[in-house]
Amino acid sequence: MDPRPVTTGGPFISPVWTTRTGSGPRGVTVPLENLNNVDIVFTKDKSLWSRCPIVETANYHFNGTLINNENITNDLPGMFDTRDARSVSRAANDEGLPAVDEDIDEDLERGMGWFPGYAVDVETGQRLAVFFGENSLYDGRPLTDEPDSPRAPSGGADMMFNPNSSVGVPIASNTIYAITAGAQHFFYVTNAPYDGGVQLQSRLRPARLDSRKVAAVETITWAGFPLLTPNTELLSYEE
């Protein structure tokens, strides 16, 4: 993967890091012969889950989206920044969502969660660092102040890997916002050893220099854009 941010064309939705400015140093690409051969394993055995940053997948093309009659341009989070949310544990809360990790000081660390599985380099046996994202603009809130207002799709702001089968819904005049694409739960496999998400989290935190983010993106070798098969669903977080 070329770690330079993409700015041309649009609007579009992609797992590739997309920025408004295109700033950031050029990195290196991975020759095909050096691409790692990986297995990605999903499991309900939570002891095998991978701790990782959960990044924002909304990109600048979502500028102009109206939520509750307000343009979200000024509040749009940065793509590939860790989510602006409390870090979560592997346990479910009373609502079936990931429970806040009370052992973590939110002033020191935000945006960390759990990928429900792991990735392994099948040639070396090395467990690999992975992470995923979600589009936090899909948070189920009303789109206007009207009592019968349509609501934004949900599942993009819950700190959980839960893509759905929804490709698009007629909810807004802004075309790209109507293309929900499973709430854009992109996932990434790197060539770096698994360390509980420490290195990735240090490089993807908001307000870091682009060079720090590039250092994280340079390790990505595989990216996924998952959608569920229609009429199927994932197990609950508790299960």
mmCIF file of C-alpha atoms in Angstrom:
data_model
loop_
_atom_site.group_PDB
_atom_site.id
_atom_site.type_symbol
_atom_site.label_atom_id
_atom_site.label_comp_id
_atom_site.label_asym_id
_atom_site.label_seq_id
_atom_site.Cartn_x
_atom_site.Cartn_y
_atom_site.Cartn_z
ATOM 1 C CA MET A 1 0.000 0.000 0.000
ATOM 2 C CA ASP A 2 1.312 3.437 -0.910
ATOM 3 C CA PRO A 3 1.156 5.436 2.345
ATOM 4 C CA ARG A 4 0.694 8.800 0.621
ATOM 5 C CA PRO A 5 -2.768 10.224 1.357
ATOM 6 C CA VAL A 6 -5.136 10.337 -1.605
ATOM 7 C CA THR A 7 -6.777 13.619 -2.603
ATOM 8 C CA THR A 8 -7.730 13.292 -6.275
ATOM 9 C CA GLY A 9 -11.156 12.360 -7.556
ATOM 10 C CA GLY A 10 -14.332 12.079 -5.613
ATOM 11 C CA PRO A 11 -16.464 11.819 -3.848
ATOM 12 C CA PHE A 12 -15.481 8.284 -2.966
ATOM 13 C CA ILE A 13 -15.353 5.819 -0.084
ATOM 14 C CA SER A 14 -12.188 3.796 0.323
ATOM 15 C CA PRO A 15 -10.044 2.084 2.989
ATOM 16 C CA VAL A 16 -7.156 4.213 1.683
ATOM 17 C CA TRP A 17 -6.115 7.148 3.861
ATOM 18 C CA THR A 18 -7.889 10.163 2.390
ATOM 19 C CA THR A 19 -7.115 13.754 3.386
ATOM 20 C CA ARG A 20 -8.101 17.206 2.248
ATOM 21 C CA THR A 21 -4.536 18.499 1.907
ATOM 22 C CA GLY A 22 -2.535 15.577 0.590
ATOM 23 C CA SER A 23 0.309 16.581 2.890
ATOM 24 C CA GLY A 24 2.725 14.076 4.306
ATOM 25 C CA PRO A 25 6.022 12.571 3.178
ATOM 26 C CA ARG A 26 6.202 9.939 0.497
ATOM 27 C CA GLY A 27 6.677 6.448 1.786
ATOM 28 C CA VAL A 28 7.596 3.179 0.135
ATOM 29 C CA THR A 29 5.405 0.610 -1.540
ATOM 30 C CA VAL A 30 5.596 -3.111 -0.834
ATOM 31 C CA PRO A 31 6.799 -5.165 -3.830
ATOM 32 C CA LEU A 32 4.500 -8.082 -4.563
ATOM 33 C CA GLU A 33 7.235 -10.598 -3.789
ATOM 34 C CA ASN A 34 7.548 -9.123 -0.276
ATOM 35 C CA LEU A 35 3.820 -9.152 0.479
ATOM 36 C CA ASN A 36 3.121 -11.263 3.536
ATOM 37 C CA ASN A 37 0.856 -14.285 3.216
ATOM 38 C CA VAL A 38 -1.691 -14.035 6.015
ATOM 39 C CA ASP A 39 -4.609 -15.848 7.558
ATOM 40 C CA ILE A 40 -7.286 -13.742 9.258
ATOM 41 C CA VAL A 41 -9.180 -15.653 11.917
ATOM 42 C CA PHE A 42 -12.473 -14.514 13.434
ATOM 43 C CA THR A 43 -13.347 -16.167 16.715
ATOM 44 C CA LYS A 44 -15.803 -15.870 19.600
ATOM 45 C CA ASP A 45 -12.986 -16.875 21.971
ATOM 46 C CA LYS A 46 -12.322 -13.440 23.439
ATOM 47 C CA SER A 47 -8.977 -14.518 24.856
ATOM 48 C CA LEU A 48 -7.718 -14.575 21.272
ATOM 49 C CA TRP A 49 -9.045 -11.164 20.250
ATOM 50 C CA SER A 50 -6.574 -8.472 19.182
ATOM 51 C CA ARG A 51 -6.364 -5.198 21.070
ATOM 52 C CA CYS A 52 -6.037 -2.363 18.598
ATOM 53 C CA PRO A 53 -6.838 1.244 17.741
ATOM 54 C CA ILE A 54 -10.256 1.846 16.215
ATOM 55 C CA VAL A 55 -9.845 4.588 13.631
ATOM 56 C CA GLU A 56 -12.205 7.039 12.018
ATOM 57 C CA THR A 57 -13.157 6.075 8.445
ATOM 58 C CA ALA A 58 -15.195 9.151 7.496
ATOM 59 C CA ASN A 59 -13.222 11.138 4.946
ATOM 60 C CA TYR A 60 -13.392 14.772 3.843
ATOM 61 C CA HIS A 61 -15.881 13.936 1.075
ATOM 62 C CA PHE A 62 -18.523 13.818 3.819
ATOM 63 C CA ASN A 63 -18.230 17.587 4.190
ATOM 64 C CA GLY A 64 -21.622 19.127 3.484
ATOM 65 C CA THR A 65 -23.590 16.383 5.186
ATOM 66 C CA LEU A 66 -26.462 17.824 7.191
ATOM 67 C CA ILE A 67 -27.117 16.220 10.562
ATOM 68 C CA ASN A 68 -29.899 17.800 12.612
ATOM 69 C CA ASN A 69 -29.929 20.660 10.097
ATOM 70 C CA GLU A 70 -26.290 21.454 10.822
ATOM 71 C CA ASN A 71 -23.409 21.033 8.421
ATOM 72 C CA ILE A 72 -20.873 18.725 10.051
ATOM 73 C CA THR A 73 -17.904 20.229 8.160
ATOM 74 C CA ASN A 74 -16.324 21.881 11.196
ATOM 75 C CA ASP A 75 -16.788 18.802 13.365
ATOM 76 C CA LEU A 76 -15.650 16.235 10.816
ATOM 77 C CA PRO A 77 -13.077 13.926 12.422
ATOM 78 C CA GLY A 78 -9.813 13.164 10.678
ATOM 79 C CA MET A 79 -9.634 9.916 8.747
ATOM 80 C CA PHE A 80 -7.231 7.415 10.355
ATOM 81 C CA ASP A 81 -7.323 9.281 13.670
ATOM 82 C CA THR A 82 -8.203 7.034 16.572
ATOM 83 C CA ARG A 83 -11.902 7.347 17.397
ATOM 84 C CA ASP A 84 -12.778 10.139 19.790
ATOM 85 C CA ALA A 85 -14.385 7.768 22.271
ATOM 86 C CA ARG A 86 -13.556 6.000 25.515
ATOM 87 C CA SER A 87 -11.494 2.852 25.076
ATOM 88 C CA VAL A 88 -13.523 -0.309 25.500
ATOM 89 C CA SER A 89 -13.039 -3.762 26.984
ATOM 90 C CA ARG A 90 -13.997 -7.197 25.681
ATOM 91 C CA ALA A 91 -17.020 -7.294 27.984
ATOM 92 C CA ALA A 92 -20.502 -6.180 26.929
ATOM 93 C CA ASN A 93 -22.537 -3.635 28.871
ATOM 94 C CA ASP A 94 -26.249 -3.854 29.687
ATOM 95 C CA GLU A 95 -27.106 -2.555 26.197
ATOM 96 C CA GLY A 96 -25.055 -5.231 24.479
ATOM 97 C CA LEU A 97 -22.366 -2.761 23.422
ATOM 98 C CA PRO A 98 -18.674 -2.842 24.357
ATOM 99 C CA ALA A 99 -18.253 -1.780 27.977
ATOM 100 C CA VAL A 100 -15.962 1.136 28.729
ATOM 101 C CA ASP A 101 -12.565 -0.014 29.987
ATOM 102 C CA GLU A 102 -12.555 1.552 33.435
ATOM 103 C CA ASP A 103 -8.917 0.552 33.991
ATOM 104 C CA ILE A 104 -7.747 3.062 31.382
ATOM 105 C CA ASP A 105 -7.370 6.776 32.075
ATOM 106 C CA GLU A 106 -9.357 8.460 29.304
ATOM 107 C CA ASP A 107 -7.066 11.488 29.443
ATOM 108 C CA LEU A 108 -4.137 9.291 28.471
ATOM 109 C CA GLU A 109 -5.717 6.926 26.008
ATOM 110 C CA ARG A 110 -8.859 6.989 23.879
ATOM 111 C CA GLY A 111 -10.044 5.049 20.861
ATOM 112 C CA MET A 112 -8.743 1.576 21.730
ATOM 113 C CA GLY A 113 -10.850 -1.556 21.362
ATOM 114 C CA TRP A 114 -10.794 -5.158 20.191
ATOM 115 C CA PHE A 115 -10.751 -6.839 16.793
ATOM 116 C CA PRO A 116 -12.720 -10.113 17.165
ATOM 117 C CA GLY A 117 -9.888 -12.352 16.045
ATOM 118 C CA TYR A 118 -6.299 -12.216 14.908
ATOM 119 C CA ALA A 119 -4.007 -12.401 11.888
ATOM 120 C CA VAL A 120 -1.006 -14.660 11.390
ATOM 121 C CA ASP A 121 1.808 -14.697 8.843
ATOM 122 C CA VAL A 122 1.399 -18.283 7.639
ATOM 123 C CA GLU A 123 5.021 -18.573 6.505
ATOM 124 C CA THR A 124 6.647 -17.446 9.744
ATOM 125 C CA GLY A 125 3.935 -18.124 12.317
ATOM 126 C CA GLN A 126 4.212 -14.519 13.540
ATOM 127 C CA ARG A 127 1.035 -13.005 14.935
ATOM 128 C CA LEU A 128 0.506 -9.618 13.287
ATOM 129 C CA ALA A 129 -0.764 -6.235 14.403
ATOM 130 C CA VAL A 130 -4.231 -5.474 13.055
ATOM 131 C CA PHE A 131 -6.739 -2.647 13.449
ATOM 132 C CA PHE A 132 -10.087 -1.544 12.083
ATOM 133 C CA GLY A 133 -12.251 1.521 11.693
ATOM 134 C CA GLU A 134 -15.812 2.727 11.596
ATOM 135 C CA ASN A 135 -17.590 5.822 10.292
ATOM 136 C CA SER A 136 -18.801 7.662 13.377
ATOM 137 C CA LEU A 137 -21.255 9.786 11.364
ATOM 138 C CA TYR A 138 -23.535 6.727 11.304
ATOM 139 C CA ASP A 139 -24.633 6.972 14.909
ATOM 140 C CA GLY A 140 -28.426 6.696 14.630
ATOM 141 C CA ARG A 141 -29.152 10.303 15.582
ATOM 142 C CA PRO A 142 -32.122 12.251 14.118
ATOM 143 C CA LEU A 143 -31.205 14.060 10.912
ATOM 144 C CA THR A 144 -33.521 17.015 11.605
ATOM 145 C CA ASP A 145 -35.395 18.578 14.530
ATOM 146 C CA GLU A 146 -38.751 17.301 13.290
ATOM 147 C CA PRO A 147 -40.576 14.744 15.489
ATOM 148 C CA ASP A 148 -40.787 12.238 12.627
ATOM 149 C CA SER A 149 -37.257 12.915 11.425
ATOM 150 C CA PRO A 150 -35.440 10.126 9.615
ATOM 151 C CA ARG A 151 -32.474 8.831 11.534
ATOM 152 C CA ALA A 152 -28.933 8.252 10.478
ATOM 153 C CA PRO A 153 -27.970 4.597 10.131
ATOM 154 C CA SER A 154 -26.351 3.175 13.269
ATOM 155 C CA GLY A 155 -23.393 0.906 13.949
ATOM 156 C CA GLY A 156 -20.613 3.345 13.068
ATOM 157 C CA ALA A 157 -19.985 4.894 16.467
ATOM 158 C CA ASP A 158 -20.120 1.996 18.898
ATOM 159 C CA MET A 159 -16.442 0.932 19.058
ATOM 160 C CA MET A 160 -17.294 -2.529 17.747
ATOM 161 C CA PHE A 161 -16.450 -4.462 14.575
ATOM 162 C CA ASN A 162 -20.001 -4.927 13.330
ATOM 163 C CA PRO A 163 -20.322 -4.321 9.581
ATOM 164 C CA ASN A 164 -23.794 -4.845 8.179
ATOM 165 C CA SER A 165 -25.218 -5.602 4.731
ATOM 166 C CA SER A 166 -26.590 -2.113 4.028
ATOM 167 C CA VAL A 167 -25.107 -0.638 0.863
ATOM 168 C CA GLY A 168 -27.175 2.537 0.898
ATOM 169 C CA VAL A 169 -30.340 4.132 2.214
ATOM 170 C CA PRO A 170 -32.426 7.123 1.010
ATOM 171 C CA ILE A 171 -31.733 9.346 3.991
ATOM 172 C CA ALA A 172 -30.031 12.475 2.721
ATOM 173 C CA SER A 173 -29.535 14.601 -0.336
ATOM 174 C CA ASN A 174 -25.807 14.287 0.170
ATOM 175 C CA THR A 175 -25.031 11.321 -2.095
ATOM 176 C CA ILE A 176 -22.011 9.941 -0.295
ATOM 177 C CA TYR A 177 -23.736 9.982 3.102
ATOM 178 C CA ALA A 178 -26.538 7.868 1.653
ATOM 179 C CA ILE A 179 -23.980 5.208 0.644
ATOM 180 C CA THR A 180 -23.665 3.583 4.036
ATOM 181 C CA ALA A 181 -21.521 0.634 2.898
ATOM 182 C CA GLY A 182 -21.860 -1.306 6.142
ATOM 183 C CA ALA A 183 -20.911 1.788 8.190
ATOM 184 C CA GLN A 184 -17.454 1.430 6.604
ATOM 185 C CA HIS A 185 -15.789 -0.981 9.007
ATOM 186 C CA PHE A 186 -12.528 -1.214 7.079
ATOM 187 C CA PHE A 187 -9.943 -3.556 8.589
ATOM 188 C CA TYR A 188 -6.171 -3.624 8.168
ATOM 189 C CA VAL A 189 -3.430 -6.231 8.537
ATOM 190 C CA THR A 190 0.170 -5.082 8.917
ATOM 191 C CA ASN A 191 3.608 -6.642 8.646
ATOM 192 C CA ALA A 192 4.415 -5.638 12.230
ATOM 193 C CA PRO A 193 4.378 -8.082 15.155
ATOM 194 C CA TYR A 194 1.329 -7.945 17.405
ATOM 195 C CA ASP A 195 2.054 -5.859 20.507
ATOM 196 C CA GLY A 196 -1.414 -5.175 21.843
ATOM 197 C CA GLY A 197 -1.829 -2.142 19.594
ATOM 198 C CA VAL A 198 0.816 -0.051 21.349
ATOM 199 C CA GLN A 199 2.793 1.165 18.327
ATOM 200 C CA LEU A 200 -0.263 1.743 16.159
ATOM 201 C CA GLN A 201 -2.038 3.677 18.883
ATOM 202 C CA SER A 202 0.968 5.957 19.409
ATOM 203 C CA ARG A 203 1.082 6.773 15.705
ATOM 204 C CA LEU A 204 -2.619 7.189 14.969
ATOM 205 C CA ARG A 205 -3.675 9.431 17.839
ATOM 206 C CA PRO A 206 -5.194 12.772 16.695
ATOM 207 C CA ALA A 207 -2.959 15.847 16.412
ATOM 208 C CA ARG A 208 0.060 13.771 15.515
ATOM 209 C CA LEU A 209 2.258 14.879 12.617
ATOM 210 C CA ASP A 210 1.472 13.285 9.273
ATOM 211 C CA SER A 211 4.893 11.636 9.401
ATOM 212 C CA ARG A 212 3.761 9.664 12.445
ATOM 213 C CA LYS A 213 0.616 8.523 10.685
ATOM 214 C CA VAL A 214 2.622 7.598 7.593
ATOM 215 C CA ALA A 215 4.795 5.368 9.787
ATOM 216 C CA ALA A 216 1.652 3.433 10.716
ATOM 217 C CA VAL A 217 0.242 3.311 7.191
ATOM 218 C CA GLU A 218 3.552 2.044 5.822
ATOM 219 C CA THR A 219 3.132 -1.165 7.823
ATOM 220 C CA ILE A 220 -0.250 -2.010 6.227
ATOM 221 C CA THR A 221 -0.090 -4.853 3.734
ATOM 222 C CA TRP A 222 -3.755 -5.894 3.468
ATOM 223 C CA ALA A 223 -6.983 -3.925 3.785
ATOM 224 C CA GLY A 224 -10.592 -5.130 3.757
ATOM 225 C CA PHE A 225 -13.927 -3.445 2.977
ATOM 226 C CA PRO A 226 -16.415 -5.870 4.595
ATOM 227 C CA LEU A 227 -20.151 -6.130 3.952
ATOM 228 C CA LEU A 228 -22.336 -8.888 5.361
ATOM 229 C CA THR A 229 -24.312 -11.146 3.086
ATOM 230 C CA PRO A 230 -27.957 -9.946 3.091
ATOM 231 C CA ASN A 231 -30.174 -11.576 5.753
ATOM 232 C CA THR A 232 -27.208 -12.554 7.898
ATOM 233 C CA GLU A 233 -25.930 -11.030 11.124
ATOM 234 C CA LEU A 234 -22.950 -11.307 13.415
ATOM 235 C CA LEU A 235 -23.066 -12.749 16.894
ATOM 236 C CA SER A 236 -23.672 -10.241 19.658
ATOM 237 C CA TYR A 237 -20.714 -8.693 21.461
ATOM 238 C CA GLU A 238 -21.549 -10.759 24.528
ATOM 239 C CA GLU A 239 -21.566 -13.971 22.473
#
